[in-house]
Amino acid sequence: MSCLHALAEMLRQLYAARQNKAAEMLIDRCSRETLEQLLGESSAFLGGRVRYAVDDRLKHRKATQDDTALPTIRAIASVLNAWLHDGRRLAIREVMRELCDDELRELAALPELNDEVATMIGDFS
């Protein structure tokens, strides 16, 4: 699996939960390169709603936004922390399931990751 799959899963879940603002913030935190790679994935994998939202955000993206873009794993971590506070542990696990072992280790090493989320990573590595 990959970080792109985890990002797609996270966006699908955010839109399904009608957390459109959070999804847009996540998209805005990712680099243009990452989002273009995401759009290169198959439509069946991404889903129509996510594909449309990413494409639309890219069309309206300012060049300066790429200067403040986070690495994808850091952008994902911020949502995982928020989901933990919302009690969405199942959603966290669904996203983690999409990450490979190296990405899980990278995620666990992030200082801003909530300790409880970091503990959950042990179930997948």
N, CA, C and O atoms as a GROMACS GRO file, in nm:
protein
  500
    1MET      N    1   0.084  -0.117   0.000
    1MET     CA    2   0.000   0.000   0.000
    1MET      C    3   0.089   0.124   0.000
    1MET      O    4   0.211   0.114  -0.001
    2SER      N    5   0.026   0.238   0.001
    2SER     CA    6   0.107   0.360  -0.006
    2SER      C    7   0.037   0.476   0.061
    2SER      O    8  -0.080   0.472   0.098
    3CYS      N    9   0.115   0.580   0.076
    3CYS     CA   10   0.064   0.703   0.134
    3CYS      C   11  -0.050   0.761   0.048
    3CYS      O   12  -0.144   0.820   0.100
    4LEU      N   13  -0.039   0.743  -0.084
    4LEU     CA   14  -0.146   0.792  -0.172
    4LEU      C   15  -0.276   0.719  -0.143
    4LEU      O   16  -0.383   0.781  -0.143
    5HIS      N   17  -0.268   0.588  -0.119
    5HIS     CA   18  -0.389   0.512  -0.087
    5HIS      C   19  -0.447   0.559   0.045
    5HIS      O   20  -0.569   0.570   0.060
    6ALA      N   21  -0.360   0.586   0.142
    6ALA     CA   22  -0.407   0.636   0.271
    6ALA      C   23  -0.472   0.773   0.257
    6ALA      O   24  -0.574   0.801   0.320
    7LEU      N   25  -0.412   0.858   0.174
    7LEU     CA   26  -0.469   0.991   0.150
    7LEU      C   27  -0.607   0.980   0.084
    7LEU      O   28  -0.700   1.049   0.123
    8ALA      N   29  -0.618   0.893  -0.014
    8ALA     CA   30  -0.747   0.873  -0.082
    8ALA      C   31  -0.852   0.820   0.015
    8ALA      O   32  -0.966   0.866   0.014
    9GLU      N   33  -0.814   0.723   0.098
    9GLU     CA   34  -0.907   0.667   0.197
    9GLU      C   35  -0.951   0.776   0.295
    9GLU      O   36  -1.068   0.784   0.331
   10MET      N   37  -0.856   0.857   0.338
   10MET     CA   38  -0.889   0.963   0.432
   10MET      C   39  -0.985   1.064   0.370
   10MET      O   40  -1.082   1.106   0.434
   11LEU      N   41  -0.960   1.102   0.247
   11LEU     CA   42  -1.049   1.196   0.179
   11LEU      C   43  -1.188   1.136   0.159
   11LEU      O   44  -1.289   1.204   0.177
   12ARG      N   45  -1.193   1.008   0.122
   12ARG     CA   46  -1.324   0.942   0.106
   12ARG      C   47  -1.402   0.946   0.236
   12ARG      O   48  -1.522   0.976   0.237
   13GLN      N   49  -1.334   0.917   0.346
   13GLN     CA   50  -1.401   0.916   0.476
   13GLN      C   51  -1.444   1.056   0.518
   13GLN      O   52  -1.552   1.074   0.574
   14LEU      N   53  -1.360   1.154   0.492
   14LEU     CA   54  -1.397   1.291   0.528
   14LEU      C   55  -1.521   1.336   0.452
   14LEU      O   56  -1.612   1.395   0.511
   15TYR      N   57  -1.526   1.308   0.323
   15TYR     CA   58  -1.644   1.348   0.245
   15TYR      C   59  -1.767   1.267   0.284
   15TYR      O   60  -1.878   1.321   0.286
   16ALA      N   61  -1.749   1.140   0.314
   16ALA     CA   62  -1.862   1.057   0.357
   16ALA      C   63  -1.920   1.106   0.489
   16ALA      O   64  -2.040   1.097   0.513
   17ALA      N   65  -1.833   1.159   0.576
   17ALA     CA   66  -1.878   1.212   0.705
   17ALA      C   67  -1.921   1.359   0.694
   17ALA      O   68  -1.949   1.424   0.795
   18ARG      N   69  -1.927   1.408   0.573
   18ARG     CA   70  -1.967   1.547   0.545
   18ARG      C   71  -1.875   1.648   0.614
   18ARG      O   72  -1.918   1.754   0.660
   19GLN      N   73  -1.748   1.612   0.621
   19GLN     CA   74  -1.646   1.702   0.676
   19GLN      C   75  -1.569   1.767   0.561
   19GLN      O   76  -1.448   1.752   0.547
   20ASN      N   77  -1.645   1.839   0.479
   20ASN     CA   78  -1.589   1.898   0.357
   20ASN      C   79  -1.477   1.997   0.386
   20ASN      O   80  -1.376   1.998   0.315
   21LYS      N   81  -1.493   2.080   0.487
   21LYS     CA   82  -1.389   2.179   0.521
   21LYS      C   83  -1.259   2.110   0.560
   21LYS      O   84  -1.151   2.152   0.518
   22ALA      N   85  -1.269   2.003   0.640
   22ALA     CA   86  -1.150   1.928   0.680
   22ALA      C   87  -1.084   1.864   0.558
   22ALA      O   88  -0.961   1.860   0.548
   23ALA      N   89  -1.165   1.813   0.465
   23ALA     CA   90  -1.112   1.752   0.344
   23ALA      C   91  -1.039   1.857   0.259
   23ALA      O   92  -0.931   1.831   0.207
   24GLU      N   93  -1.099   1.975   0.246
   24GLU     CA   94  -1.036   2.081   0.169
   24GLU      C   95  -0.904   2.126   0.234
   24GLU      O   96  -0.807   2.154   0.164
   25MET      N   97  -0.902   2.133   0.367
   25MET     CA   98  -0.778   2.169   0.437
   25MET      C   99  -0.671   2.064   0.412
   25MET      O  100  -0.554   2.098   0.392
   26LEU      N  101  -0.709   1.938   0.414
   26LEU     CA  102  -0.614   1.830   0.388
   26LEU      C  103  -0.558   1.841   0.247
   26LEU      O  104  -0.437   1.830   0.226
   27ILE      N  105  -0.644   1.864   0.151
   27ILE     CA  106  -0.600   1.880   0.012
   27ILE      C  107  -0.503   1.997   0.002
   27ILE      O  108  -0.399   1.988  -0.064
   28ASP      N  109  -0.537   2.108   0.066
   28ASP     CA  110  -0.453   2.227   0.060
   28ASP      C  111  -0.317   2.207   0.127
   28ASP      O  112  -0.221   2.275   0.091
   29ARG      N  113  -0.308   2.116   0.222
   29ARG     CA  114  -0.181   2.090   0.292
   29ARG      C  115  -0.088   2.002   0.210
   29ARG      O  116   0.032   1.996   0.238
   30CYS      N  117  -0.141   1.934   0.109
   30CYS     CA  118  -0.060   1.844   0.028
   30CYS      C  119   0.001   1.919  -0.090
   30CYS      O  120  -0.052   2.020  -0.135
   31SER      N  121   0.113   1.869  -0.138
   31SER     CA  122   0.181   1.933  -0.251
   31SER      C  123   0.105   1.908  -0.381
   31SER      O  124   0.028   1.812  -0.392
   32ARG      N  125   0.126   1.994  -0.476
   32ARG     CA  126   0.065   1.978  -0.608
   32ARG      C  127   0.107   1.844  -0.668
   32ARG      O  128   0.025   1.774  -0.727
   33GLU      N  129   0.234   1.809  -0.653
   33GLU     CA  130   0.285   1.683  -0.708
   33GLU      C  131   0.209   1.563  -0.651
   33GLU      O  132   0.171   1.473  -0.725
   34THR      N  133   0.187   1.563  -0.520
   34THR     CA  134   0.114   1.454  -0.456
   34THR      C  135  -0.028   1.446  -0.509
   34THR      O  136  -0.078   1.338  -0.539
   35LEU      N  137  -0.093   1.560  -0.521
   35LEU     CA  138  -0.232   1.562  -0.569
   35LEU      C  139  -0.242   1.518  -0.714
   35LEU      O  140  -0.337   1.450  -0.752
   36GLU      N  141  -0.145   1.556  -0.794
   36GLU     CA  142  -0.146   1.512  -0.934
   36GLU      C  143  -0.123   1.362  -0.944
   36GLU      O  144  -0.183   1.295  -1.028
   37GLN      N  145  -0.037   1.308  -0.857
   37GLN     CA  146  -0.018   1.162  -0.852
   37GLN      C  147  -0.147   1.094  -0.811
   37GLN      O  148  -0.183   0.989  -0.864
   38LEU      N  149  -0.216   1.153  -0.716
   38LEU     CA  150  -0.343   1.098  -0.669
   38LEU      C  151  -0.444   1.094  -0.784
   38LEU      O  152  -0.516   0.995  -0.800
   39LEU      N  153  -0.450   1.200  -0.862
   39LEU     CA  154  -0.542   1.203  -0.976
   39LEU      C  155  -0.504   1.102  -1.083
   39LEU      O  156  -0.588   1.063  -1.164
   40GLY      N  157  -0.379   1.059  -1.084
   40GLY     CA  158  -0.334   0.960  -1.180
   40GLY      C  159  -0.383   0.819  -1.147
   40GLY      O  160  -0.376   0.729  -1.230
   41GLU      N  161  -0.433   0.801  -1.025
   41GLU     CA  162  -0.488   0.671  -0.985
   41GLU      C  163  -0.621   0.648  -1.056
   41GLU      O  164  -0.682   0.741  -1.108
   42SER      N  165  -0.665   0.525  -1.058
   42SER     CA  166  -0.789   0.492  -1.130
   42SER      C  167  -0.911   0.555  -1.062
   42SER      O  168  -0.911   0.578  -0.941
   43SER      N  169  -1.012   0.583  -1.140
   43SER     CA  170  -1.135   0.643  -1.088
   43SER      C  171  -1.205   0.551  -0.989
   43SER      O  172  -1.265   0.597  -0.892
   44ALA      N  173  -1.198   0.422  -1.014
   44ALA     CA  174  -1.264   0.327  -0.924
   44ALA      C  175  -1.199   0.332  -0.786
   44ALA      O  176  -1.268   0.320  -0.684
   45PHE      N  177  -1.067   0.348  -0.782
   45PHE     CA  178  -0.995   0.355  -0.656
   45PHE      C  179  -1.025   0.485  -0.584
   45PHE      O  180  -1.044   0.486  -0.462
   46LEU      N  181  -1.030   0.595  -0.656
   46LEU     CA  182  -1.044   0.726  -0.595
   46LEU      C  183  -1.188   0.764  -0.564
   46LEU      O  184  -1.216   0.824  -0.460
   47GLY      N  185  -1.278   0.730  -0.650
   47GLY     CA  186  -1.417   0.770  -0.633
   47GLY      C  187  -1.440   0.906  -0.697
   47GLY      O  188  -1.352   0.992  -0.698
   48GLY      N  189  -1.558   0.925  -0.750
   48GLY     CA  190  -1.590   1.048  -0.822
   48GLY      C  191  -1.584   1.174  -0.738
   48GLY      O  192  -1.534   1.276  -0.784
   49ARG      N  193  -1.634   1.168  -0.616
   49ARG     CA  194  -1.638   1.287  -0.530
   49ARG      C  195  -1.497   1.335  -0.495
   49ARG      O  196  -1.469   1.455  -0.501
   50VAL      N  197  -1.410   1.243  -0.460
   50VAL     CA  198  -1.272   1.279  -0.424
   50VAL      C  199  -1.199   1.332  -0.547
   50VAL      O  200  -1.130   1.433  -0.540
   51ARG      N  201  -1.215   1.264  -0.659
   51ARG     CA  202  -1.148   1.308  -0.782
   51ARG      C  203  -1.191   1.450  -0.818
   51ARG      O  204  -1.107   1.535  -0.850
   52TYR      N  205  -1.320   1.476  -0.814
   52TYR     CA  206  -1.370   1.609  -0.846
   52TYR      C  207  -1.315   1.715  -0.750
   52TYR      O  208  -1.272   1.822  -0.794
   53ALA      N  209  -1.316   1.685  -0.621
   53ALA     CA  210  -1.271   1.781  -0.520
   53ALA      C  211  -1.122   1.813  -0.536
   53ALA      O  212  -1.083   1.930  -0.530
   54VAL      N  213  -1.041   1.711  -0.556
   54VAL     CA  214  -0.897   1.734  -0.574
   54VAL      C  215  -0.871   1.813  -0.700
   54VAL      O  216  -0.794   1.909  -0.699
   55ASP      N  217  -0.936   1.775  -0.808
   55ASP     CA  218  -0.919   1.846  -0.935
   55ASP      C  219  -0.962   1.993  -0.921
   55ASP      O  220  -0.892   2.082  -0.968
   56ASP      N  221  -1.075   2.017  -0.856
   56ASP     CA  222  -1.124   2.153  -0.838
   56ASP      C  223  -1.029   2.236  -0.751
   56ASP      O  224  -1.002   2.352  -0.783
   57ARG      N  225  -0.978   2.178  -0.643
   57ARG     CA  226  -0.885   2.252  -0.556
   57ARG      C  227  -0.755   2.283  -0.631
   57ARG      O  228  -0.696   2.389  -0.610
   58LEU      N  229  -0.710   2.192  -0.717
   58LEU     CA  230  -0.589   2.218  -0.794
   58LEU      C  231  -0.608   2.331  -0.894
   58LEU      O  232  -0.518   2.412  -0.915
   59LYS      N  233  -0.726   2.336  -0.955
   59LYS     CA  234  -0.754   2.443  -1.052
   59LYS      C  235  -0.749   2.581  -0.988
   59LYS      O  236  -0.707   2.677  -1.051
   60HIS      N  237  -0.791   2.591  -0.863
   60HIS     CA  238  -0.798   2.719  -0.794
   60HIS      C  239  -0.680   2.744  -0.700
   60HIS      O  240  -0.680   2.839  -0.623
   61ARG      N  241  -0.582   2.659  -0.708
   61ARG     CA  242  -0.466   2.666  -0.617
   61ARG      C  243  -0.372   2.779  -0.658
   61ARG      O  244  -0.343   2.799  -0.776
   62LYS      N  245  -0.325   2.851  -0.560
   62LYS     CA  246  -0.227   2.957  -0.583
   62LYS      C  247  -0.088   2.898  -0.579
   62LYS      O  248  -0.064   2.801  -0.506
   63ALA      N  249   0.002   2.954  -0.654
   63ALA     CA  250   0.140   2.902  -0.660
   63ALA      C  251   0.207   2.906  -0.523
   63ALA      O  252   0.291   2.821  -0.493
   64THR      N  253   0.172   3.002  -0.442
   64THR     CA  254   0.236   3.016  -0.310
   64THR      C  255   0.195   2.903  -0.214
   64THR      O  256   0.263   2.878  -0.115
   65GLN      N  257   0.086   2.835  -0.243
   65GLN     CA  258   0.041   2.726  -0.155
   65GLN      C  259   0.140   2.611  -0.154
   65GLN      O  260   0.152   2.542  -0.053
   66ASP      N  261   0.211   2.590  -0.263
   66ASP     CA  262   0.307   2.481  -0.266
   66ASP      C  263   0.426   2.509  -0.176
   66ASP      O  264   0.496   2.417  -0.134
   67ASP      N  265   0.451   2.636  -0.147
   67ASP     CA  266   0.561   2.671  -0.057
   67ASP      C  267   0.532   2.627   0.086
   67ASP      O  268   0.624   2.600   0.163
   68THR      N  269   0.405   2.619   0.121
   68THR     CA  270   0.367   2.583   0.257
   68THR      C  271   0.314   2.439   0.267
   68THR      O  272   0.266   2.398   0.373
   69ALA      N  273   0.322   2.364   0.158
   69ALA     CA  274   0.272   2.227   0.157
   69ALA      C  275   0.352   2.140   0.252
   69ALA      O  276   0.474   2.155   0.266
   70LEU      N  277   0.282   2.050   0.317
   70LEU     CA  278   0.346   1.955   0.410
   70LEU      C  279   0.374   1.824   0.337
   70LEU      O  280   0.309   1.793   0.237
   71PRO      N  281   0.471   1.747   0.387
   71PRO     CA  282   0.482   1.610   0.336
   71PRO      C  283   0.349   1.537   0.362
   71PRO      O  284   0.284   1.562   0.463
   72THR      N  285   0.310   1.451   0.273
   72THR     CA  286   0.180   1.384   0.283
   72THR      C  287   0.158   1.317   0.418
   72THR      O  288   0.048   1.324   0.473
   73ILE      N  289   0.259   1.253   0.469
   73ILE     CA  290   0.243   1.181   0.596
   73ILE      C  291   0.212   1.278   0.710
   73ILE      O  292   0.137   1.244   0.802
   74ARG      N  293   0.268   1.398   0.706
   74ARG     CA  294   0.240   1.499   0.810
   74ARG      C  295   0.097   1.552   0.796
   74ARG      O  296   0.029   1.575   0.896
   75ALA      N  297   0.052   1.570   0.672
   75ALA     CA  298  -0.085   1.615   0.650
   75ALA      C  299  -0.184   1.511   0.701
   75ALA      O  300  -0.286   1.545   0.761
   76ILE      N  301  -0.154   1.385   0.677
   76ILE     CA  302  -0.238   1.275   0.726
   76ILE      C  303  -0.239   1.272   0.878
   76ILE      O  304  -0.344   1.251   0.939
   77ALA      N  305  -0.123   1.292   0.940
   77ALA     CA  306  -0.112   1.288   1.086
   77ALA      C  307  -0.203   1.390   1.153
   77ALA      O  308  -0.263   1.362   1.257
   78SER      N  309  -0.214   1.509   1.094
   78SER     CA  310  -0.298   1.612   1.156
   78SER      C  311  -0.444   1.569   1.161
   78SER      O  312  -0.514   1.598   1.257
   79VAL      N  313  -0.490   1.500   1.057
   79VAL     CA  314  -0.629   1.453   1.056
   79VAL      C  315  -0.646   1.335   1.151
   79VAL      O  316  -0.748   1.324   1.219
   80LEU      N  317  -0.547   1.247   1.158
   80LEU     CA  318  -0.554   1.134   1.251
   80LEU      C  319  -0.568   1.184   1.395
   80LEU      O  320  -0.647   1.130   1.472
   81ASN      N  321  -0.492   1.287   1.430
   81ASN     CA  322  -0.503   1.345   1.564
   81ASN      C  323  -0.642   1.401   1.589
   81ASN      O  324  -0.699   1.381   1.697
   82ALA      N  325  -0.697   1.470   1.491
   82ALA     CA  326  -0.832   1.526   1.505
   82ALA      C  327  -0.936   1.414   1.518
   82ALA      O  328  -1.028   1.424   1.599
   83TRP      N  329  -0.920   1.308   1.440
   83TRP     CA  330  -1.014   1.196   1.447
   83TRP      C  331  -1.008   1.128   1.583
   83TRP      O  332  -1.111   1.083   1.633
   84LEU      N  333  -0.891   1.121   1.642
   84LEU     CA  334  -0.879   1.060   1.774
   84LEU      C  335  -0.964   1.136   1.875
   84LEU      O  336  -1.034   1.076   1.956
   85HIS      N  337  -0.957   1.268   1.869
   85HIS     CA  338  -1.036   1.350   1.961
   85HIS      C  339  -1.186   1.339   1.933
   85HIS      O  340  -1.268   1.361   2.023
   86ASP      N  341  -1.221   1.305   1.809
   86ASP     CA  342  -1.362   1.286   1.773
   86ASP      C  343  -1.411   1.144   1.800
   86ASP      O  344  -1.528   1.113   1.782
   87GLY      N  345  -1.320   1.058   1.846
   87GLY     CA  346  -1.358   0.919   1.874
   87GLY      C  347  -1.369   0.832   1.750
   87GLY      O  348  -1.441   0.732   1.753
   88ARG      N  349  -1.301   0.868   1.642
   88ARG     CA  350  -1.312   0.793   1.517
   88ARG      C  351  -1.196   0.695   1.499
   88ARG      O  352  -1.123   0.700   1.400
   89ARG      N  353  -1.180   0.606   1.596
   89ARG     CA  354  -1.068   0.512   1.594
   89ARG      C  355  -1.076   0.415   1.476
   89ARG      O  356  -0.973   0.376   1.422
   90LEU      N  357  -1.195   0.375   1.438
   90LEU     CA  358  -1.211   0.286   1.324
   90LEU      C  359  -1.161   0.354   1.196
   90LEU      O  360  -1.095   0.291   1.113
   91ALA      N  361  -1.192   0.481   1.180
   91ALA     CA  362  -1.145   0.555   1.063
   91ALA      C  363  -0.993   0.564   1.062
   91ALA      O  364  -0.930   0.551   0.957
   92ILE      N  365  -0.934   0.584   1.178
   92ILE     CA  366  -0.787   0.589   1.190
   92ILE      C  367  -0.728   0.456   1.143
   92ILE      O  368  -0.632   0.454   1.067
   93ARG      N  369  -0.787   0.347   1.189
   93ARG     CA  370  -0.737   0.215   1.151
   93ARG      C  371  -0.750   0.189   1.001
   93ARG      O  372  -0.663   0.127   0.941
   94GLU      N  373  -0.859   0.236   0.942
   94GLU     CA  374  -0.879   0.217   0.797
   94GLU      C  375  -0.768   0.288   0.719
   94GLU      O  376  -0.718   0.234   0.620
   95VAL      N  377  -0.731   0.406   0.762
   95VAL     CA  378  -0.625   0.480   0.694
   95VAL      C  379  -0.490   0.413   0.717
   95VAL      O  380  -0.412   0.398   0.623
   96MET      N  381  -0.463   0.372   0.839
   96MET     CA  382  -0.335   0.307   0.870
   96MET      C  383  -0.318   0.178   0.792
   96MET      O  384  -0.206   0.141   0.756
   97ARG      N  385  -0.427   0.111   0.766
   97ARG     CA  386  -0.422  -0.015   0.690
   97ARG      C  387  -0.365   0.007   0.549
   97ARG      O  388  -0.312  -0.086   0.488
   98GLU      N  389  -0.377   0.128   0.500
   98GLU     CA  390  -0.331   0.161   0.364
   98GLU      C  391  -0.183   0.196   0.358
   98GLU      O  392  -0.127   0.206   0.249
   99LEU      N  393  -0.119   0.215   0.472
   99LEU     CA  394   0.022   0.256   0.475
   99LEU      C  395   0.114   0.134   0.477
   99LEU      O  396   0.081   0.032   0.536
  100CYS      N  397   0.230   0.146   0.411
  100CYS     CA  398   0.330   0.038   0.415
  100CYS      C  399   0.410   0.051   0.545
  100CYS      O  400   0.397   0.150   0.617
  101ASP      N  401   0.492  -0.047   0.574
  101ASP     CA  402   0.569  -0.050   0.698
  101ASP      C  403   0.658   0.073   0.715
  101ASP      O  404   0.665   0.130   0.824
  102ASP      N  405   0.727   0.114   0.608
  102ASP     CA  406   0.814   0.231   0.617
  102ASP      C  407   0.734   0.357   0.650
  102ASP      O  408   0.778   0.440   0.729
  103GLU      N  409   0.618   0.370   0.588
  103GLU     CA  410   0.534   0.488   0.614
  103GLU      C  411   0.478   0.485   0.756
  103GLU      O  412   0.465   0.589   0.820
  104LEU      N  413   0.446   0.367   0.805
  104LEU     CA  414   0.399   0.355   0.943
  104LEU      C  415   0.508   0.396   1.041
  104LEU      O  416   0.481   0.463   1.141
  105ARG      N  417   0.632   0.356   1.013
  105ARG     CA  418   0.744   0.397   1.100
  105ARG      C  419   0.765   0.547   1.093
  105ARG      O  420   0.790   0.612   1.195
  106GLU      N  421   0.755   0.603   0.973
  106GLU     CA  422   0.769   0.749   0.956
  106GLU      C  423   0.659   0.822   1.032
  106GLU      O  424   0.684   0.923   1.098
  107LEU      N  425   0.538   0.772   1.023
  107LEU     CA  426   0.425   0.832   1.095
  107LEU      C  427   0.447   0.825   1.245
  107LEU      O  428   0.426   0.924   1.316
  108ALA      N  429   0.490   0.710   1.294
  108ALA     CA  430   0.512   0.692   1.438
  108ALA      C  431   0.620   0.785   1.491
  108ALA      O  432   0.617   0.824   1.607
  109ALA      N  433   0.716   0.821   1.406
  109ALA     CA  434   0.828   0.906   1.447
  109ALA      C  435   0.793   1.055   1.452
  109ALA      O  436   0.872   1.136   1.502
  110LEU      N  437   0.677   1.092   1.400
  110LEU     CA  438   0.640   1.234   1.398
  110LEU      C  439   0.614   1.284   1.540
  110LEU      O  440   0.534   1.225   1.613
  111PRO      N  441   0.680   1.392   1.580
  111PRO     CA  442   0.663   1.441   1.717
  111PRO      C  443   0.522   1.493   1.745
  111PRO      O  444   0.477   1.491   1.860
  112GLU      N  445   0.453   1.539   1.642
  112GLU     CA  446   0.320   1.594   1.665
  112GLU      C  447   0.210   1.489   1.671
  112GLU      O  448   0.095   1.522   1.701
  113LEU      N  449   0.244   1.364   1.642
  113LEU     CA  450   0.143   1.258   1.644
  113LEU      C  451   0.102   1.226   1.788
  113LEU      O  452   0.187   1.207   1.875
  114ASN      N  453  -0.027   1.221   1.812
  114ASN     CA  454  -0.079   1.188   1.944
  114ASN      C  455  -0.029   1.050   1.986
  114ASN      O  456  -0.021   0.958   1.905
  115ASP      N  457   0.005   1.037   2.113
  115ASP     CA  458   0.061   0.911   2.164
  115ASP      C  459  -0.034   0.793   2.142
  115ASP      O  460   0.012   0.682   2.111
  116GLU      N  461  -0.162   0.815   2.156
  116GLU     CA  462  -0.257   0.704   2.138
  116GLU      C  463  -0.261   0.659   1.992
  116GLU      O  464  -0.271   0.540   1.964
  117VAL      N  465  -0.252   0.753   1.900
  117VAL     CA  466  -0.247   0.717   1.758
  117VAL      C  467  -0.118   0.641   1.731
  117VAL      O  468  -0.120   0.540   1.659
  118ALA      N  469  -0.007   0.686   1.787
  118ALA     CA  470   0.121   0.618   1.769
  118ALA      C  471   0.114   0.475   1.822
  118ALA      O  472   0.171   0.383   1.762
  119THR      N  473   0.045   0.455   1.931
  119THR     CA  474   0.030   0.321   1.989
  119THR      C  475  -0.048   0.230   1.896
  119THR      O  476  -0.019   0.111   1.886
  120MET      N  477  -0.147   0.285   1.827
  120MET     CA  478  -0.228   0.206   1.734
  120MET      C  479  -0.145   0.154   1.617
  120MET      O  480  -0.179   0.052   1.557
  121ILE      N  481  -0.037   0.223   1.584
  121ILE     CA  482   0.048   0.182   1.470
  121ILE      C  483   0.107   0.044   1.493
  121ILE      O  484   0.128  -0.032   1.398
  122GLY      N  485   0.133   0.010   1.619
  122GLY     CA  486   0.188  -0.122   1.652
  122GLY      C  487   0.102  -0.237   1.603
  122GLY      O  488   0.153  -0.347   1.582
  123ASP      N  489  -0.027  -0.214   1.586
  123ASP     CA  490  -0.118  -0.319   1.538
  123ASP      C  491  -0.097  -0.350   1.389
  123ASP      O  492  -0.145  -0.452   1.340
  124PHE      N  493  -0.026  -0.262   1.317
  124PHE     CA  494  -0.016  -0.276   1.173
  124PHE      C  495   0.126  -0.306   1.125
  124PHE      O  496   0.146  -0.340   1.008
  125SER      N  497   0.224  -0.295   1.213
  125SER     CA  498   0.362  -0.319   1.167
  125SER      C  499   0.416  -0.449   1.219
  125SER      O  500   0.531  -0.484   1.190
   0.00000   0.00000   0.00000
